[in-house]
Amino acid sequence: MRRVYLDNNATTPVLPEVLEAMRPYFGEHFGNASSIHHHGQETRAAVERAREAVAALLGCRAAEVVFTSGGTEAENLAIFGLARAGDHVITSTIEHHAVLNACKHLAEYRDKYPETQGCEVTYIPVDGRGLVDPADVKRAIRPNTKLITIMFANNETGVVQPVAEIGKIAADADVYFHTDAVQAAGKIAIDVSKIGCDLLAISGHKMHGPQGVGAVYVRKGTQLEPMLYGGSHERSRRAGTENVPGIVGLGKAAELAIAGFERGDDLKMAGARDHLERALLGIEATGLNGADLNGERAPRVPNTTNIYFDGIDGEALVIALDLKGLAVSTGAACSSGAIEPSHVLTAMGLRPDRAKSSIRFSLGKQNTAEDVDFALGLVPETVARLRDLSPVWPKSAVSR
Ligand code: PLP
């Protein structure tokens, strides 16, 4: 059976060049990158080459890149590395749980142990397009605000936040600014100096690198309290023997991402995504009624579209499409099976039933125009079939 994978925001396949770059570091080049002998020097050099590549992707110095075990650890290091008892932290209602739950923990600590003060957290809402208003961020700043953590691109809708404006506000107020760029890296160009952030997190497996490796940009001079205690790896910012094959893979993925931008792959991908969207929504010939975009009219990364299909249950549609060979999702992979509708879509003001009828399609570098056609061949008929079975979908509202 033909299988097409359009769930690249959950994870991306490792590109063949990335796998090839990693392979020797599972075998012949096995040294501990901290060892001073030949074997260690060989892997140390590979780690430092990867650091240069990630720095080139982010527009920073190599010394400002700290490798971690993934996006979640990178977010946690940024947040817990800075926030202290008595501090105030600003975030948004649409963050990934790696940020939301870290912030929740900061605030819970305050509730549990009031004598320690803990941290207070302000959650900035978004508008119907899924955008944070920088003016709201500015208004939320208090004398004890230590950190603003607002994501670059949302994992469910692909909506890109006004991070450069927020960076400016943070700098003017002398507040640290962290941005979760896990869903932006490799999809749109990133330049930390243009964003004006102090910290920025990325993850290997969202950009065709391996799972279990990530990095955080830490602006020179930013004093981060480490989360792990051990050796003095990563300039004492992240203890633990480096995951050399993973880091090499992330470095190669960063190099390929830069080459992709130079070729205009991002524009091509936006074209494929727009075709999928227009065809599903009826702007082209075969559209469906009772369906529309979530996050319309907002700037988005080129690979993501999130669409609601009235009258269907999103999970039922994901399963029905999977049975026919198409992999998509209802949103974040880590929220699969959740009873509650997506916190991102409801924060944008979607009715809970619409949020539950929403599907995320996310393209990757491996996808072709034929993959999009395959999806277009399946989605309208599957939606129509599920609606026919639905007790809530009026039979008069025939799917076109
Ligand atoms: N932030 C965002 C926006 C994500 O989409 C994800 C992964 O789903 C993460 C953070 C966590 O990254 P990782 O899976 O590498 O821990």
Coordinates of C-alpha atoms and ligand atoms in Angstrom, one line a residue:
M1 CA 0.0 0.0 0.0
R2 CA 1.3 3.5 -0.8
R3 CA 1.9 5.5 2.3
V4 CA 2.2 9.3 2.3
Y5 CA 3.5 11.1 5.4
L6 CA 2.1 14.6 6.0
D7 CA 2.8 14.8 9.7
N8 CA 6.2 16.4 9.6
N9 CA 5.5 18.7 12.5
A10 CA 5.3 15.6 14.7
T11 CA 8.7 14.4 13.4
T12 CA 10.5 14.4 10.1
P13 CA 12.3 11.5 8.5
V14 CA 16.1 11.7 8.8
L15 CA 17.4 12.7 5.3
P16 CA 19.8 10.2 3.7
E17 CA 22.7 12.7 3.8
V18 CA 22.1 13.1 7.5
L19 CA 22.2 9.4 8.1
E20 CA 25.4 9.1 6.1
A21 CA 27.0 11.8 8.1
M22 CA 26.1 10.1 11.4
R23 CA 27.0 6.6 10.5
P24 CA 30.8 6.7 11.2
Y25 CA 30.1 8.0 14.7
F26 CA 28.3 4.8 15.6
G27 CA 31.3 2.8 14.5
E28 CA 34.8 3.8 13.7
H29 CA 34.6 7.2 15.3
F30 CA 33.4 6.2 18.7
G31 CA 35.5 8.4 21.0
N32 CA 34.3 10.4 24.0
A33 CA 34.5 14.0 22.8
S34 CA 36.1 14.9 26.1
S35 CA 39.0 12.5 25.8
I36 CA 42.3 14.0 24.9
H37 CA 43.6 11.2 22.8
H38 CA 43.1 10.7 19.0
H39 CA 39.7 9.1 19.4
G40 CA 38.4 12.0 21.5
Q41 CA 39.9 14.6 19.3
E42 CA 38.2 13.1 16.3
T43 CA 34.8 13.3 17.8
R44 CA 35.5 16.7 19.4
A45 CA 36.3 18.1 16.0
A46 CA 33.0 16.6 14.6
V47 CA 31.0 18.2 17.5
E48 CA 32.6 21.6 16.9
R49 CA 31.9 21.4 13.1
A50 CA 28.3 20.7 13.9
R51 CA 28.3 23.6 16.4
E52 CA 29.5 25.9 13.6
A53 CA 26.8 24.6 11.2
V54 CA 24.0 25.2 13.8
A55 CA 25.5 28.7 14.5
A56 CA 25.4 29.5 10.8
L57 CA 21.7 28.4 10.7
L58 CA 20.9 30.7 13.6
G59 CA 23.2 33.6 12.8
C60 CA 25.1 33.4 16.1
R61 CA 28.6 32.5 17.3
A62 CA 29.5 28.8 17.7
A63 CA 30.3 29.4 21.4
E64 CA 26.6 30.5 21.9
V65 CA 25.2 27.1 20.9
V66 CA 24.6 24.6 23.7
F67 CA 23.6 21.0 22.6
T68 CA 20.8 19.3 24.5
S69 CA 18.8 16.1 24.3
G70 CA 16.1 17.9 22.3
G71 CA 13.6 20.8 22.2
T72 CA 12.0 20.0 25.5
E73 CA 15.4 20.1 27.4
A74 CA 16.4 23.3 25.5
E75 CA 13.1 25.0 26.6
N76 CA 13.5 23.8 30.2
L77 CA 17.1 25.0 30.3
A78 CA 16.2 28.4 29.0
I79 CA 13.3 28.8 31.5
F80 CA 14.7 27.1 34.7
G81 CA 18.1 28.4 33.9
L82 CA 16.9 32.0 34.4
A83 CA 13.7 32.2 36.5
R84 CA 14.3 32.5 40.2
A85 CA 12.0 32.9 43.2
G86 CA 10.2 36.2 43.1
D87 CA 10.6 36.6 39.4
H88 CA 7.7 37.2 37.0
V89 CA 7.6 35.3 33.6
I90 CA 5.5 36.2 30.6
T91 CA 4.5 33.5 28.1
S92 CA 1.5 32.9 25.7
T93 CA -1.5 30.6 25.8
I94 CA -0.5 28.8 22.7
E95 CA 3.0 27.5 23.6
H96 CA 4.0 23.9 23.3
H97 CA 3.7 21.9 26.5
A98 CA 7.5 21.9 26.8
V99 CA 7.1 25.6 27.7
L100 CA 3.6 25.7 29.1
N101 CA 4.3 22.9 31.7
A102 CA 7.7 24.4 32.6
C103 CA 5.9 27.7 33.3
K104 CA 3.1 25.9 35.2
H105 CA 5.7 24.2 37.4
L106 CA 7.3 27.6 38.2
A107 CA 3.9 28.9 39.3
E108 CA 2.9 25.7 41.1
Y109 CA 6.0 26.1 43.2
R110 CA 4.8 29.5 44.3
D111 CA 1.4 28.0 45.3
K112 CA 2.9 25.1 47.2
Y113 CA 5.6 27.0 49.0
P114 CA 4.4 30.6 49.3
E115 CA 7.3 31.4 51.7
T116 CA 9.7 30.8 48.8
Q117 CA 7.6 33.2 46.6
G118 CA 8.1 31.0 43.5
C119 CA 7.4 32.7 40.2
E120 CA 4.4 34.4 38.9
V121 CA 3.4 33.7 35.3
T122 CA 1.3 35.8 32.9
Y123 CA -0.2 34.1 29.9
I124 CA -0.7 36.5 26.9
P125 CA -3.8 35.6 24.8
V126 CA -3.8 35.4 21.0
D127 CA -6.3 36.8 18.5
G128 CA -8.4 34.8 16.0
R129 CA -5.5 34.4 13.7
G130 CA -3.4 32.9 16.5
L131 CA -1.2 35.9 16.9
V132 CA 0.2 37.5 20.1
D133 CA -0.1 41.3 20.2
P134 CA 3.3 42.7 21.2
A135 CA 1.5 45.6 22.9
D136 CA 0.0 43.0 25.3
V137 CA 3.5 41.7 26.1
K138 CA 4.6 45.3 26.7
R139 CA 1.7 46.0 29.1
A140 CA 2.4 42.8 31.0
I141 CA 5.9 43.7 31.9
R142 CA 6.4 44.5 35.7
P143 CA 9.5 45.6 37.6
N144 CA 10.2 42.0 38.5
T145 CA 9.7 40.5 35.1
K146 CA 12.8 38.3 34.4
L147 CA 11.8 36.4 31.2
I148 CA 9.5 36.6 28.2
T149 CA 9.1 33.2 26.5
I150 CA 7.0 33.4 23.3
M151 CA 7.2 30.8 20.5
F152 CA 8.5 31.6 17.0
A153 CA 6.2 29.3 15.0
N154 CA 3.2 27.4 16.4
N155 CA 3.4 23.6 16.0
E156 CA -0.4 23.2 15.3
T157 CA -1.1 26.1 13.0
G158 CA 2.4 27.1 11.7
V159 CA 1.5 30.8 12.6
V160 CA 4.7 32.9 13.0
Q161 CA 4.7 35.3 16.0
P162 CA 6.0 38.9 15.8
V163 CA 9.2 37.8 17.6
A164 CA 11.4 40.7 16.4
E165 CA 8.9 43.2 17.8
I166 CA 8.7 41.2 21.1
G167 CA 12.5 41.1 21.1
K168 CA 12.7 44.9 20.9
I169 CA 10.2 45.3 23.7
A170 CA 12.2 42.9 25.9
A171 CA 15.5 44.6 25.1
D172 CA 14.0 48.1 25.9
A173 CA 12.7 46.8 29.2
D174 CA 15.9 44.9 30.0
V175 CA 14.1 41.6 30.2
Y176 CA 15.4 38.3 28.9
F177 CA 13.6 36.9 25.8
H178 CA 13.5 33.2 24.9
T179 CA 11.8 31.9 21.8
D180 CA 10.8 28.3 21.0
A181 CA 12.0 28.0 17.4
V182 CA 11.5 24.2 17.2
Q183 CA 8.9 24.6 14.4
A184 CA 10.6 27.4 12.7
A185 CA 14.2 26.1 12.3
G186 CA 14.9 24.8 8.8
K187 CA 11.5 26.2 7.6
I188 CA 12.1 29.9 7.7
A189 CA 15.3 31.8 8.0
I190 CA 16.4 32.6 11.6
D191 CA 18.7 35.4 12.6
V192 CA 19.0 35.8 16.4
S193 CA 20.4 39.3 16.0
K194 CA 17.3 40.4 14.0
I195 CA 15.0 38.7 16.6
G196 CA 16.9 40.3 19.5
C197 CA 16.4 37.1 21.6
D198 CA 18.7 36.0 24.4
L199 CA 17.8 32.3 24.1
L200 CA 16.3 30.3 21.2
A201 CA 15.5 26.5 21.2
I202 CA 15.6 24.1 18.2
S203 CA 15.2 20.3 17.9
G204 CA 16.9 17.9 15.5
H205 CA 13.9 15.7 14.6
K206 CA 11.7 18.6 13.4
M207 CA 14.2 19.5 10.7
H208 CA 15.2 16.1 9.2
G209 CA 17.8 15.5 11.8
P210 CA 17.7 12.7 14.4
Q211 CA 15.4 12.4 17.4
G212 CA 16.9 13.1 20.9
V213 CA 19.1 16.0 20.0
G214 CA 18.5 19.7 20.1
A215 CA 20.2 23.0 20.9
V216 CA 19.7 26.2 22.6
Y217 CA 21.3 29.5 21.5
V218 CA 22.4 31.4 24.6
R219 CA 23.5 34.9 24.0
K220 CA 27.1 35.6 25.1
G221 CA 27.0 36.9 28.7
T222 CA 23.7 35.3 29.6
Q223 CA 24.1 33.6 33.0
L224 CA 22.2 30.3 32.9
E225 CA 21.9 28.1 36.0
P226 CA 22.5 24.5 34.6
M227 CA 19.7 22.0 35.1
L228 CA 22.0 19.0 35.2
Y229 CA 25.0 18.7 37.5
G230 CA 28.0 16.7 36.4
G231 CA 31.0 17.4 34.2
S232 CA 31.9 20.7 32.6
H233 CA 30.6 19.8 29.1
E234 CA 29.1 22.5 26.9
R235 CA 31.1 25.1 28.9
S236 CA 29.4 24.0 32.1
R237 CA 25.9 24.8 30.7
R238 CA 24.8 21.2 30.1
A239 CA 26.6 18.3 31.8
G240 CA 26.8 14.9 30.3
T241 CA 28.8 13.1 27.6
E242 CA 27.8 14.5 24.2
N243 CA 25.5 12.5 21.9
V244 CA 28.1 12.7 19.1
P245 CA 26.1 10.9 16.3
G246 CA 23.0 13.0 17.2
I247 CA 25.0 16.3 17.2
V248 CA 26.7 15.4 13.9
G249 CA 23.2 14.7 12.5
L250 CA 21.8 18.0 13.7
G251 CA 24.8 19.8 12.2
K252 CA 24.3 18.1 8.8
A253 CA 20.5 18.9 9.0
A254 CA 21.4 22.6 9.6
E255 CA 23.8 22.6 6.6
L256 CA 21.1 21.1 4.4
A257 CA 18.5 23.6 5.7
I258 CA 20.8 26.5 4.7
A259 CA 21.3 24.9 1.3
G260 CA 17.6 24.5 0.9
F261 CA 16.9 28.2 1.6
E262 CA 19.5 29.1 -1.0
R263 CA 17.7 27.0 -3.6
G264 CA 14.3 28.4 -2.6
D265 CA 12.9 25.1 -1.2
D266 CA 10.9 27.0 1.3
L267 CA 9.0 28.9 -1.4
K268 CA 8.4 25.6 -3.3
M269 CA 7.0 24.0 -0.2
A270 CA 4.7 27.0 0.5
G271 CA 3.4 26.5 -3.1
A272 CA 2.6 22.8 -2.5
R273 CA 1.0 23.7 0.9
D274 CA -1.1 26.4 -0.7
H275 CA -2.3 24.1 -3.5
L276 CA -3.4 21.5 -0.9
E277 CA -5.2 24.2 1.0
R278 CA -6.9 25.8 -2.0
A279 CA -8.0 22.5 -3.4
L280 CA -9.4 21.3 -0.1
L281 CA -11.2 24.6 0.6
G282 CA -12.9 25.0 -2.7
I283 CA -10.8 27.8 -4.1
E284 CA -9.9 25.2 -6.8
A285 CA -12.4 22.9 -8.4
T286 CA -13.0 20.1 -5.9
G287 CA -13.4 21.9 -2.6
L288 CA -15.4 20.9 0.5
N289 CA -18.0 23.0 2.2
G290 CA -18.0 23.4 6.0
A291 CA -14.3 23.5 6.0
D292 CA -11.9 26.4 6.6
L293 CA -8.4 27.4 7.6
N294 CA -7.3 27.9 11.2
G295 CA -4.8 30.7 11.3
E296 CA -5.9 32.4 8.1
R297 CA -4.3 35.7 7.1
A298 CA -1.5 35.3 9.6
P299 CA 2.2 34.8 8.5
R300 CA 2.9 31.0 8.6
V301 CA 5.8 28.7 8.1
P302 CA 5.6 27.2 4.6
N303 CA 4.9 23.6 5.5
T304 CA 1.8 23.7 7.8
T305 CA -1.9 24.0 7.2
N306 CA -4.6 23.4 9.8
I307 CA -8.2 23.0 8.6
Y308 CA -11.5 22.3 10.3
F309 CA -14.0 20.0 8.7
D310 CA -17.4 20.6 10.3
G311 CA -19.4 17.5 11.3
I312 CA -16.5 15.1 11.7
D313 CA -14.4 14.0 14.5
G314 CA -10.7 14.8 13.8
E315 CA -9.4 11.6 15.3
A316 CA -11.9 9.6 13.3
L317 CA -10.6 11.3 10.1
V318 CA -7.0 10.7 11.1
I319 CA -7.7 7.0 11.5
A320 CA -9.8 6.7 8.3
L321 CA -7.0 8.4 6.3
D322 CA -4.3 6.3 7.9
L323 CA -6.2 3.2 6.9
K324 CA -5.9 4.4 3.3
G325 CA -2.2 5.3 3.6
L326 CA -2.2 9.0 4.5
A327 CA -0.6 10.1 7.8
V328 CA -1.9 13.5 9.2
S329 CA -2.8 14.5 12.7
T330 CA -5.2 16.4 14.9
G331 CA -2.4 18.5 16.4
A332 CA 0.6 17.9 18.7
A333 CA 1.7 14.3 18.8
C334 CA 2.1 14.5 22.5
S335 CA -1.6 15.4 22.9
S336 CA -2.9 12.5 20.8
G337 CA -5.8 10.8 22.5
A338 CA -6.5 13.9 24.7
I339 CA -10.2 14.3 25.5
E340 CA -9.9 18.1 25.6
P341 CA -9.9 20.1 22.3
S342 CA -6.5 21.7 21.3
H343 CA -5.5 24.5 23.7
V344 CA -4.1 26.4 20.7
L345 CA -7.2 26.3 18.6
T346 CA -9.5 27.2 21.5
A347 CA -7.2 30.0 22.5
M348 CA -7.8 31.4 19.0
G349 CA -11.5 31.4 19.7
L350 CA -12.5 28.3 17.8
R351 CA -15.6 26.5 19.1
P352 CA -14.6 23.3 20.9
D353 CA -16.4 21.2 18.3
R354 CA -14.5 23.0 15.5
A355 CA -11.3 22.5 17.3
K356 CA -12.0 18.8 17.6
S357 CA -12.8 18.6 13.9
S358 CA -9.5 20.2 12.9
I359 CA -6.6 18.4 11.1
R360 CA -3.0 19.5 10.7
F361 CA -1.3 18.7 7.4
S362 CA 2.5 19.3 7.6
L363 CA 4.9 18.8 4.7
G364 CA 8.5 17.8 4.8
K365 CA 11.5 18.0 2.4
Q366 CA 10.8 14.4 1.3
N367 CA 7.2 15.2 0.1
T368 CA 6.5 15.5 -3.6
A369 CA 3.6 17.1 -5.7
E370 CA 2.3 13.5 -6.1
D371 CA 2.1 13.2 -2.3
V372 CA -0.2 16.3 -2.2
D373 CA -2.3 14.9 -5.1
F374 CA -2.6 11.6 -3.1
A375 CA -3.9 13.6 -0.1
L376 CA -6.3 15.5 -2.4
G377 CA -7.6 12.2 -3.8
L378 CA -8.4 10.9 -0.3
V379 CA -9.4 13.7 2.0
P380 CA -12.6 15.0 0.3
E381 CA -14.1 11.5 -0.2
T382 CA -13.2 10.5 3.4
V383 CA -14.7 13.6 4.9
A384 CA -17.8 13.1 2.8
R385 CA -18.1 9.4 4.0
L386 CA -17.6 10.3 7.6
R387 CA -20.2 13.1 7.3
D388 CA -22.7 10.7 5.8
L389 CA -22.3 8.6 9.0
S390 CA -22.4 11.6 11.3
P391 CA -25.6 12.2 13.3
V392 CA -24.7 15.9 13.6
W393 CA -24.0 16.7 10.0
P394 CA -27.2 17.8 8.2
K395 CA -27.9 15.5 5.2
S396 CA -28.9 18.6 3.2
A397 CA -25.4 20.0 3.5
V398 CA -24.0 17.8 0.8
S399 CA -20.2 17.8 0.4
R400 CA -19.3 19.1 -3.0
Ligands
PLP1 N1 8.4 23.0 20.9 C1 7.6 22.8 19.9 C2 6.9 24.0 19.2 C3 7.4 21.5 19.4 O1 6.6 21.3 18.3 C4 8.1 20.5 20.1 C5 7.9 19.1 19.6 O2 6.7 18.7 19.3 C6 8.9 20.8 21.1 C7 9.0 22.1 21.5 C8 9.6 19.7 21.9 O3 10.7 19.2 21.1 P1 11.3 17.7 21.4 O4 10.3 16.8 20.8 O5 12.7 17.7 20.7 O6 11.5 17.6 22.8

